[in-house]
Tab-separated table of C-alpha atoms and ligand atoms in Angstrom:
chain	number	residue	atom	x	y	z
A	327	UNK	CA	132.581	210.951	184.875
A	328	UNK	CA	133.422	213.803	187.543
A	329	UNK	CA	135.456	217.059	187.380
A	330	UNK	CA	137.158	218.689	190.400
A	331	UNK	CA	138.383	221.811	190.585
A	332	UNK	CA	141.380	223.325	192.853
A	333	UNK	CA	143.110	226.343	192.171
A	334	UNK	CA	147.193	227.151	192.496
A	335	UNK	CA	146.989	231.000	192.177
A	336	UNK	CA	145.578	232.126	189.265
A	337	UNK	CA	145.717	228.924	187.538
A	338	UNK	CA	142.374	226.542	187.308
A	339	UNK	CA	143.312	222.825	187.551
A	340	UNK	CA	140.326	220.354	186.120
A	341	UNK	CA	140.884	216.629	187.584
A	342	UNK	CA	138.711	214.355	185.221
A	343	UNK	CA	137.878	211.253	186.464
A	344	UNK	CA	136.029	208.014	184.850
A	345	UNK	CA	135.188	208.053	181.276
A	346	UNK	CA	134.901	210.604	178.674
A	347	UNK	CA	132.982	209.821	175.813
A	348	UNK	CA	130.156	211.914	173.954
A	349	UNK	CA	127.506	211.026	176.690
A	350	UNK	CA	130.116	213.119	179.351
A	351	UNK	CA	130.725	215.793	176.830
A	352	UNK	CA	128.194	218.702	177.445
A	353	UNK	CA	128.223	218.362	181.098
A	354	UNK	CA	132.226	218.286	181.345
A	355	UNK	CA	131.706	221.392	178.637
A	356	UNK	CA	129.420	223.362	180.846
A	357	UNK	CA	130.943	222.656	183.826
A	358	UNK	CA	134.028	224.329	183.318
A	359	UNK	CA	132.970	226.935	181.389
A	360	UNK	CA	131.319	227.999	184.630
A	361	UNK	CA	134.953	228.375	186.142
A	362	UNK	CA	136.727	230.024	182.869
A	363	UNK	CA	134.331	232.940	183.573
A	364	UNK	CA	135.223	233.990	187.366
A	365	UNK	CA	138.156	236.172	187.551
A	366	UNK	CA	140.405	234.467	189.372
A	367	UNK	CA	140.902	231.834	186.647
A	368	UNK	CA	143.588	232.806	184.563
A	369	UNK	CA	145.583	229.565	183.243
A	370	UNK	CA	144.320	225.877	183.107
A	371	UNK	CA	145.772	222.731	183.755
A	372	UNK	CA	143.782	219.625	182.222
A	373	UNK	CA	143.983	216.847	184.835
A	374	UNK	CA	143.392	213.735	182.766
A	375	UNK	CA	145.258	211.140	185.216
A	376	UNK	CA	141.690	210.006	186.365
A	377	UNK	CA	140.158	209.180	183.026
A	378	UNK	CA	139.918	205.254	182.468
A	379	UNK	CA	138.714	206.016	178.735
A	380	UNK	CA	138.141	209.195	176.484
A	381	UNK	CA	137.988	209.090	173.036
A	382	UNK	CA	137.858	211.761	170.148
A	383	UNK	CA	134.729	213.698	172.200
A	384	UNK	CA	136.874	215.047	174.434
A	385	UNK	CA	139.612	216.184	171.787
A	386	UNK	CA	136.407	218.516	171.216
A	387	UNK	CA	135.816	219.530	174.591
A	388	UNK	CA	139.655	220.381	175.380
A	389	UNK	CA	140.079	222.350	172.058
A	390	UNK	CA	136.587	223.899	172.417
A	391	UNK	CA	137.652	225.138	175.802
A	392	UNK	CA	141.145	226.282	175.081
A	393	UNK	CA	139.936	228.506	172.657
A	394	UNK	CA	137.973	230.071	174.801
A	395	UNK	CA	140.687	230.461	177.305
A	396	UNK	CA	142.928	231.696	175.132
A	397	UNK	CA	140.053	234.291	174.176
A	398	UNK	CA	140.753	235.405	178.298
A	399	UNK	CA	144.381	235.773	177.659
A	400	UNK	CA	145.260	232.302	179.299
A	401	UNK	CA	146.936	228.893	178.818
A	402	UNK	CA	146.125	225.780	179.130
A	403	UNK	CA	148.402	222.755	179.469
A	404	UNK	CA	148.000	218.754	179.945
A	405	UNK	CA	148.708	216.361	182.711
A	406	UNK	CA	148.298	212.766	180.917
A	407	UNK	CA	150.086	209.337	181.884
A	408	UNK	CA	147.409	207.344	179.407
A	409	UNK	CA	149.352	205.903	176.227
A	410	UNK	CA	146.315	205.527	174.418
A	411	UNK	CA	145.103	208.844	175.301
A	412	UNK	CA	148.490	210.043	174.804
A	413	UNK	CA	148.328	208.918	171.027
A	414	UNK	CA	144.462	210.518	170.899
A	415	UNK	CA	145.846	214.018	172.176
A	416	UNK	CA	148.973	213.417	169.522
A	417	UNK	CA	146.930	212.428	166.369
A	418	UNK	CA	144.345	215.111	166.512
A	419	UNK	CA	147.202	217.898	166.756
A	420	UNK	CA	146.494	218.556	170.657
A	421	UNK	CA	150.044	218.634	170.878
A	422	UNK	CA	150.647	221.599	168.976
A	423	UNK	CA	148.238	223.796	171.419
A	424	UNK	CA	148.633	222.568	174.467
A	425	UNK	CA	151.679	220.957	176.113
A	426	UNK	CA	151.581	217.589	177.630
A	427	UNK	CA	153.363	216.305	181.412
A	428	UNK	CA	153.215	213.163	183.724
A	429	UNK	CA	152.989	215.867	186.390
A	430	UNK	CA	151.556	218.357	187.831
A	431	UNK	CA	154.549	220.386	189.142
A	432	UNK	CA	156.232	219.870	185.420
A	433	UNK	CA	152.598	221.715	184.007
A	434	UNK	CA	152.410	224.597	186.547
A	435	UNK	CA	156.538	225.495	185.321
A	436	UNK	CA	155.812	224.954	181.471
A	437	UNK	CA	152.074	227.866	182.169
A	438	UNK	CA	155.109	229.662	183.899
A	439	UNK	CA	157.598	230.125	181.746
A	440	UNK	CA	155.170	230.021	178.517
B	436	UNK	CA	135.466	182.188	156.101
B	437	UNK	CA	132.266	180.883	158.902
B	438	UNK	CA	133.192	182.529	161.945
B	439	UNK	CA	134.373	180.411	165.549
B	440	UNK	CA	131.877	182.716	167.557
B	441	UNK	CA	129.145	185.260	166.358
B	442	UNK	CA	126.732	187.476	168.497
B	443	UNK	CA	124.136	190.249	167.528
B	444	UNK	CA	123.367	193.275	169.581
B	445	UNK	CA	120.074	196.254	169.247
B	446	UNK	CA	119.726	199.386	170.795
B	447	UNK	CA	118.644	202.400	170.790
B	448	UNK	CA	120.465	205.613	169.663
B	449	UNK	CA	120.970	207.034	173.479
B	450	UNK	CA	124.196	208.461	174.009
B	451	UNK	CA	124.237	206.393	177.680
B	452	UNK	CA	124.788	203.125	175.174
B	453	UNK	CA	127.816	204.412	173.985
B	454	UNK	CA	129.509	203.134	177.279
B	455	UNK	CA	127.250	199.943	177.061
B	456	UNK	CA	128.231	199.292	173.586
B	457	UNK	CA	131.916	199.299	174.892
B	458	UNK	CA	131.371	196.949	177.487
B	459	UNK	CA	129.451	194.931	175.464
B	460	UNK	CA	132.448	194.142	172.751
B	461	UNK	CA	135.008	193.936	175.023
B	462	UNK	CA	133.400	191.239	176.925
B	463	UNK	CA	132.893	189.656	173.795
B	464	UNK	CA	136.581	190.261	172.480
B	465	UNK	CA	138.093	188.976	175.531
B	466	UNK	CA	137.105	185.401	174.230
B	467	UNK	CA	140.313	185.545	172.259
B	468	UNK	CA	142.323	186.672	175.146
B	469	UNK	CA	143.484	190.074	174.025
B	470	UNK	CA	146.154	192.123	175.874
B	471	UNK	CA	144.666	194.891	178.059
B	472	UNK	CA	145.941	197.423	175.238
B	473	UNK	CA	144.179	195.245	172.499
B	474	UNK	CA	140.739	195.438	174.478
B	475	UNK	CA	141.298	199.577	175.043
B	476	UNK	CA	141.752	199.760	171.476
B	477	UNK	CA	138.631	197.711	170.220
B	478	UNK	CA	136.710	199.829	173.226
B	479	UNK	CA	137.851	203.114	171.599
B	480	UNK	CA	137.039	202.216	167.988
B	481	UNK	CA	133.509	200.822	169.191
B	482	UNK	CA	132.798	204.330	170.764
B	483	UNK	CA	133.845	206.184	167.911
B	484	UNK	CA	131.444	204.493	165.520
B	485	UNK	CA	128.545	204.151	168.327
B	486	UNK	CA	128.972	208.160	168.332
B	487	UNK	CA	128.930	208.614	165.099
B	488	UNK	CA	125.718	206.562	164.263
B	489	UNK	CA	124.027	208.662	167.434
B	490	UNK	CA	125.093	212.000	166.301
B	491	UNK	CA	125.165	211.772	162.168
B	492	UNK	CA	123.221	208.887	161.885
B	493	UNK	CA	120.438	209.885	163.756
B	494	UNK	CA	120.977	213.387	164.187
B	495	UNK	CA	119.357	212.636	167.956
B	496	UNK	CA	116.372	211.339	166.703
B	497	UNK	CA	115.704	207.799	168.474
B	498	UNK	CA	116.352	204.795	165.776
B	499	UNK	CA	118.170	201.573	166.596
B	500	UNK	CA	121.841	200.776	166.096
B	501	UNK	CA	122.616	197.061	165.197
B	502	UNK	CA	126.251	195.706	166.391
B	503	UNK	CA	127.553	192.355	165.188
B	504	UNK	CA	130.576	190.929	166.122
B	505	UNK	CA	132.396	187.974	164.821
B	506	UNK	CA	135.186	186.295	165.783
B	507	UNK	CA	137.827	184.306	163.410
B	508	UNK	CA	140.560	182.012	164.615
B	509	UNK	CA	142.864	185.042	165.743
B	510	UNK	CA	140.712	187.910	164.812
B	511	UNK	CA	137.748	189.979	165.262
B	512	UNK	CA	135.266	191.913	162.619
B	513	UNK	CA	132.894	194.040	164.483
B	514	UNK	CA	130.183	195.519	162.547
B	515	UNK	CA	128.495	198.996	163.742
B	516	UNK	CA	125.209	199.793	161.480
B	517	UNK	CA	122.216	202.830	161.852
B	518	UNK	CA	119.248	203.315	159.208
B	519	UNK	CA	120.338	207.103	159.276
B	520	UNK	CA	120.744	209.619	157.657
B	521	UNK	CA	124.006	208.267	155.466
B	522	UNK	CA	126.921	209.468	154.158
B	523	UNK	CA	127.422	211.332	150.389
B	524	UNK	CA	131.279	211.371	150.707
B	525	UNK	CA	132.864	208.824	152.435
B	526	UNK	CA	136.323	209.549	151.444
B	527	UNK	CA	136.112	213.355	152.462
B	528	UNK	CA	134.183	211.929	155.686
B	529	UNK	CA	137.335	210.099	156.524
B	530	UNK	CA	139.602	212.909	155.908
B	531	UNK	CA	141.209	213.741	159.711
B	532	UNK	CA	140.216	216.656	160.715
B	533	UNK	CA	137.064	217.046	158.562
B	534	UNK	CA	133.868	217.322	160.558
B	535	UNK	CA	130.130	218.195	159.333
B	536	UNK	CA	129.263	219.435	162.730
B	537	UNK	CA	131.684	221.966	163.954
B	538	UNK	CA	129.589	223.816	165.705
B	539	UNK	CA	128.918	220.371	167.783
B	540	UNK	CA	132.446	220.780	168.581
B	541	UNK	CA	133.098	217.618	167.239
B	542	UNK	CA	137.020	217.508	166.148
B	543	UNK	CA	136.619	215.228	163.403
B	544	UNK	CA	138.500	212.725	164.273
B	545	UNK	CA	136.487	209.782	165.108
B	546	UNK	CA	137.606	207.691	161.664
B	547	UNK	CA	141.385	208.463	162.087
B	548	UNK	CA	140.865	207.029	165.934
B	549	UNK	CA	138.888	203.804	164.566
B	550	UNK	CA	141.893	203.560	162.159
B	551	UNK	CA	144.575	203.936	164.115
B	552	UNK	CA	143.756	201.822	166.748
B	553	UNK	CA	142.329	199.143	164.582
B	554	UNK	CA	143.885	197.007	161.914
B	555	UNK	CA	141.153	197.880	158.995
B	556	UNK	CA	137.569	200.030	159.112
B	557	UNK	CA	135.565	199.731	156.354
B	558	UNK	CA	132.269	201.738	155.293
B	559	UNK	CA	129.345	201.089	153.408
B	560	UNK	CA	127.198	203.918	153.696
B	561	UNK	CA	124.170	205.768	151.659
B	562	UNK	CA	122.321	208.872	151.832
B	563	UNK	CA	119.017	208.443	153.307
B	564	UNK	CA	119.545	204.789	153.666
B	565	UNK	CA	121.810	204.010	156.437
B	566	UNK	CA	125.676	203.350	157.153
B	567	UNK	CA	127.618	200.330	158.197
B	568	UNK	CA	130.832	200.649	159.842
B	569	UNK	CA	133.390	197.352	160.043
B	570	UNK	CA	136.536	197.479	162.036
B	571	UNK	CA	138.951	194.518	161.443
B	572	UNK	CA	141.690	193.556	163.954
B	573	UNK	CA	143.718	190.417	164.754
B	574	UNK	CA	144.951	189.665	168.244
B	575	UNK	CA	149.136	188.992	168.746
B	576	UNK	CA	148.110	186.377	171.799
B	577	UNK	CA	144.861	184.791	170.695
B	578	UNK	CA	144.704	180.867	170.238
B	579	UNK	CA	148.170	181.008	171.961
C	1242	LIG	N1	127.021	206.904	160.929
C	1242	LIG	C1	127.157	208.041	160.230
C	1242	LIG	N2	126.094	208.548	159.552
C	1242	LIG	C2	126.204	209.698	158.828
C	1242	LIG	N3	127.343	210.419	158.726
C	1242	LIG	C3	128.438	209.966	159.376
C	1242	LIG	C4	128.403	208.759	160.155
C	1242	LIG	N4	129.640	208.562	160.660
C	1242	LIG	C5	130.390	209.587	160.235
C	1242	LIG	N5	129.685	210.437	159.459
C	1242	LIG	C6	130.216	211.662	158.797
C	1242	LIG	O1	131.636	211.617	158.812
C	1242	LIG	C7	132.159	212.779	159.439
C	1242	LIG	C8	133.456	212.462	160.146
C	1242	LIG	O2	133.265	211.569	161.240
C	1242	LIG	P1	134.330	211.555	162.412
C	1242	LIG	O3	135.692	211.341	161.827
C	1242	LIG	O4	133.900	210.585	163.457
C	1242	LIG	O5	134.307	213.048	162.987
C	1242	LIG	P2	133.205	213.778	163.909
C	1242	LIG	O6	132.305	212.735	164.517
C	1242	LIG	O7	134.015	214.477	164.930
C	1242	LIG	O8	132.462	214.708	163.014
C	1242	LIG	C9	131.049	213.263	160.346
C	1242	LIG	O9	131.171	214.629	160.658
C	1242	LIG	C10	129.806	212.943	159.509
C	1242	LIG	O10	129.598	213.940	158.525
C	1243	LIG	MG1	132.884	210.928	165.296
C-alpha cells in the first residue's frame, strides 16, 4: 500500500495504490494528516484508482480524514472506477459526504463549483 | 451435508494476516471456479471478519484465529473463529453503522460488508468465550 501526493493549486490529490485493509490503516491515516496540516492544502481529492482491494477500514480512514478537512474549511471528493469499492463507499453513506468520479478532471470541477 | 473439499487454517492475531487470510481463501475458493467478482467478494468478507477477530476479539493482544473452509457441490461455508473477548449483543453488533470503537475510527460497517457481499453470515459468539463468524455463498459458474 503507497500514497502519492501532487498538488493542482490549492487542492491535495492522494493516489492510493495496492491494498487497503486495517494493516494499511494508521500509516495511510498519518500520512496524510501530515499534508492536511501545511497551508497550501486546501481541498482533497481521494485517488482510489490504484487500490486492488479496500474494505470497510478505509471507509474509516476517508471519513476520519474528511472531517478533519472539513474542520480546515475544505472538501474532499472521490476518484473511484472499483464496482466493489464503489458499493463499499455507497453502503456506508460515503456518498452523502463526499462525491464520487471516474476522473480526475470531473473531481477538480465538482471541489470547484461545490 | 459432508463437504467435496475441507481445509483448516491457524494464525496468529497480526494485522499483516489479514492480507494472508485473503489469499489464503481465495486460493481455496477458486476450486469451484468463481468469477473474478465472486473471489473479490469472498476476499472482502474474509477481511472483514479477520479484522474484527484482531481488533474486538483480541483487542491486540496476540491469540490465534482458526479459519475453516468447506466447500459443497456449488458452494462455500467459510468459518472465521477467535477465543476473544466475545460479543453481548450480536444483533446491535450487526446494526450498520454501530461500532464499539469509534475512537478506532472504525465505521462500523464490517457486518453489513460481510453481508452484502456474501449470500448468508452467521454468528455464534459469547462474552469472554470467543466468537465464530460463518459466511455462506454459492457460486453462479461452479460445477459448470
Ligand atoms: N470477533 C469479534 N469479537 C468481539 N466483538 C466483535 C467481533 N466482531 C465484531 N464485534 C463487535 O461488533 C461491532 C461491529 O463490527 P463491524 O460491523 O465489523 O464494525 P467495526 O469493526 O467497524 O466496529 C464491533 O464494533 C464489535 O463491538
Ligand atoms: Mg469490523
Amino acid at each position: 500500500m503507497e500514497i502519492k501526493f501532487s498538488n493542482r493549486g490549492s487542492t491535495l490529490i492522494a493516489a492510493f495504490s495496492g491494498e487497503l485493509d486495517h494493516h494499511f490503516a494508521e500509516y495511510a491515516r498519518n500520512k496524510i494528516e501530515r499534508e492536511l496540516i501545511k497551508a497550501t492544502t486546501r481541498d482533497v481529492v481521494f485517488d482510489l484508482t490504484g487500490l486492488s482491494f479496500m474494505d470497510s477500514s478505509g471507509i474509516g480512514v476517508l471519513v476520519g480524514r474528511y472531517v478533519n478537512i472539513r474542520k480546515l474549511g475544505g472538501r474532499a471528493a472521490i476518484i473511484c472506477r472499483n464496482t466493489r469499492i464503489k458499493k463499499i463507499l455507497e453502503i456506508s453513506g460515503v456518498l452523502k459526504l463526499m462525491s464520487v468520479h471516474d476522473e480526475l478532471d470531473h473531481a477538480l470541477r465538482a471541489l470547484s463549483t461545490a | 451435508m459432508q463437504p467435496v473439499n475441507e481445509m483448516k487454517l491457524e494464525f496468529l492475531s497480526k494485522s499483516s494476516n489479514e492480507a494472508f487470510a485473503r489469499v489464503v481463501a481465495a486460493a481455496f475458493v477458486s476450486q469451484l471456479d468463481p468469477t473474478i467478482e465472486e473471489l473479490a467478494d469472498v476476499r472482502t468478507a474474509v477481511s472483514e471478519a479477520v479484522t474484527n477477530a484482531i481488533i474486538h476479539g483480541y483487542e491486540n493482544r496476540i491469540g490465534i484465529i482458526t479459519m475453516v473452509c468447506r466447500q459443497y457441490d456449488k458452494s462455500v461455508e467459510i468459518e472465521i473463529s477467535d477465543e476473544g473477548a466475545g460479543i453481548e449483543d450480536i444483533e446491535q453488533a450487526m446494526q450498520p453503522l454501530y461500532t464499539s470503537k469509534p475512537e478506532m475510527e472504525r465505521s462500523g460497517m464490517g457486518f453489513t460488508v460481510m453481508e452484502s457481499f456474501m449470500d448468508m453470515v452467521r454468528v455464534r459468539s459469547k462474552p469472554g468465550e470467543g466468537t465464530t463468524v460463518t459466511l455462506y455463498k454459492t457460486f453462479s459458474s461452479a460445477g459448470k
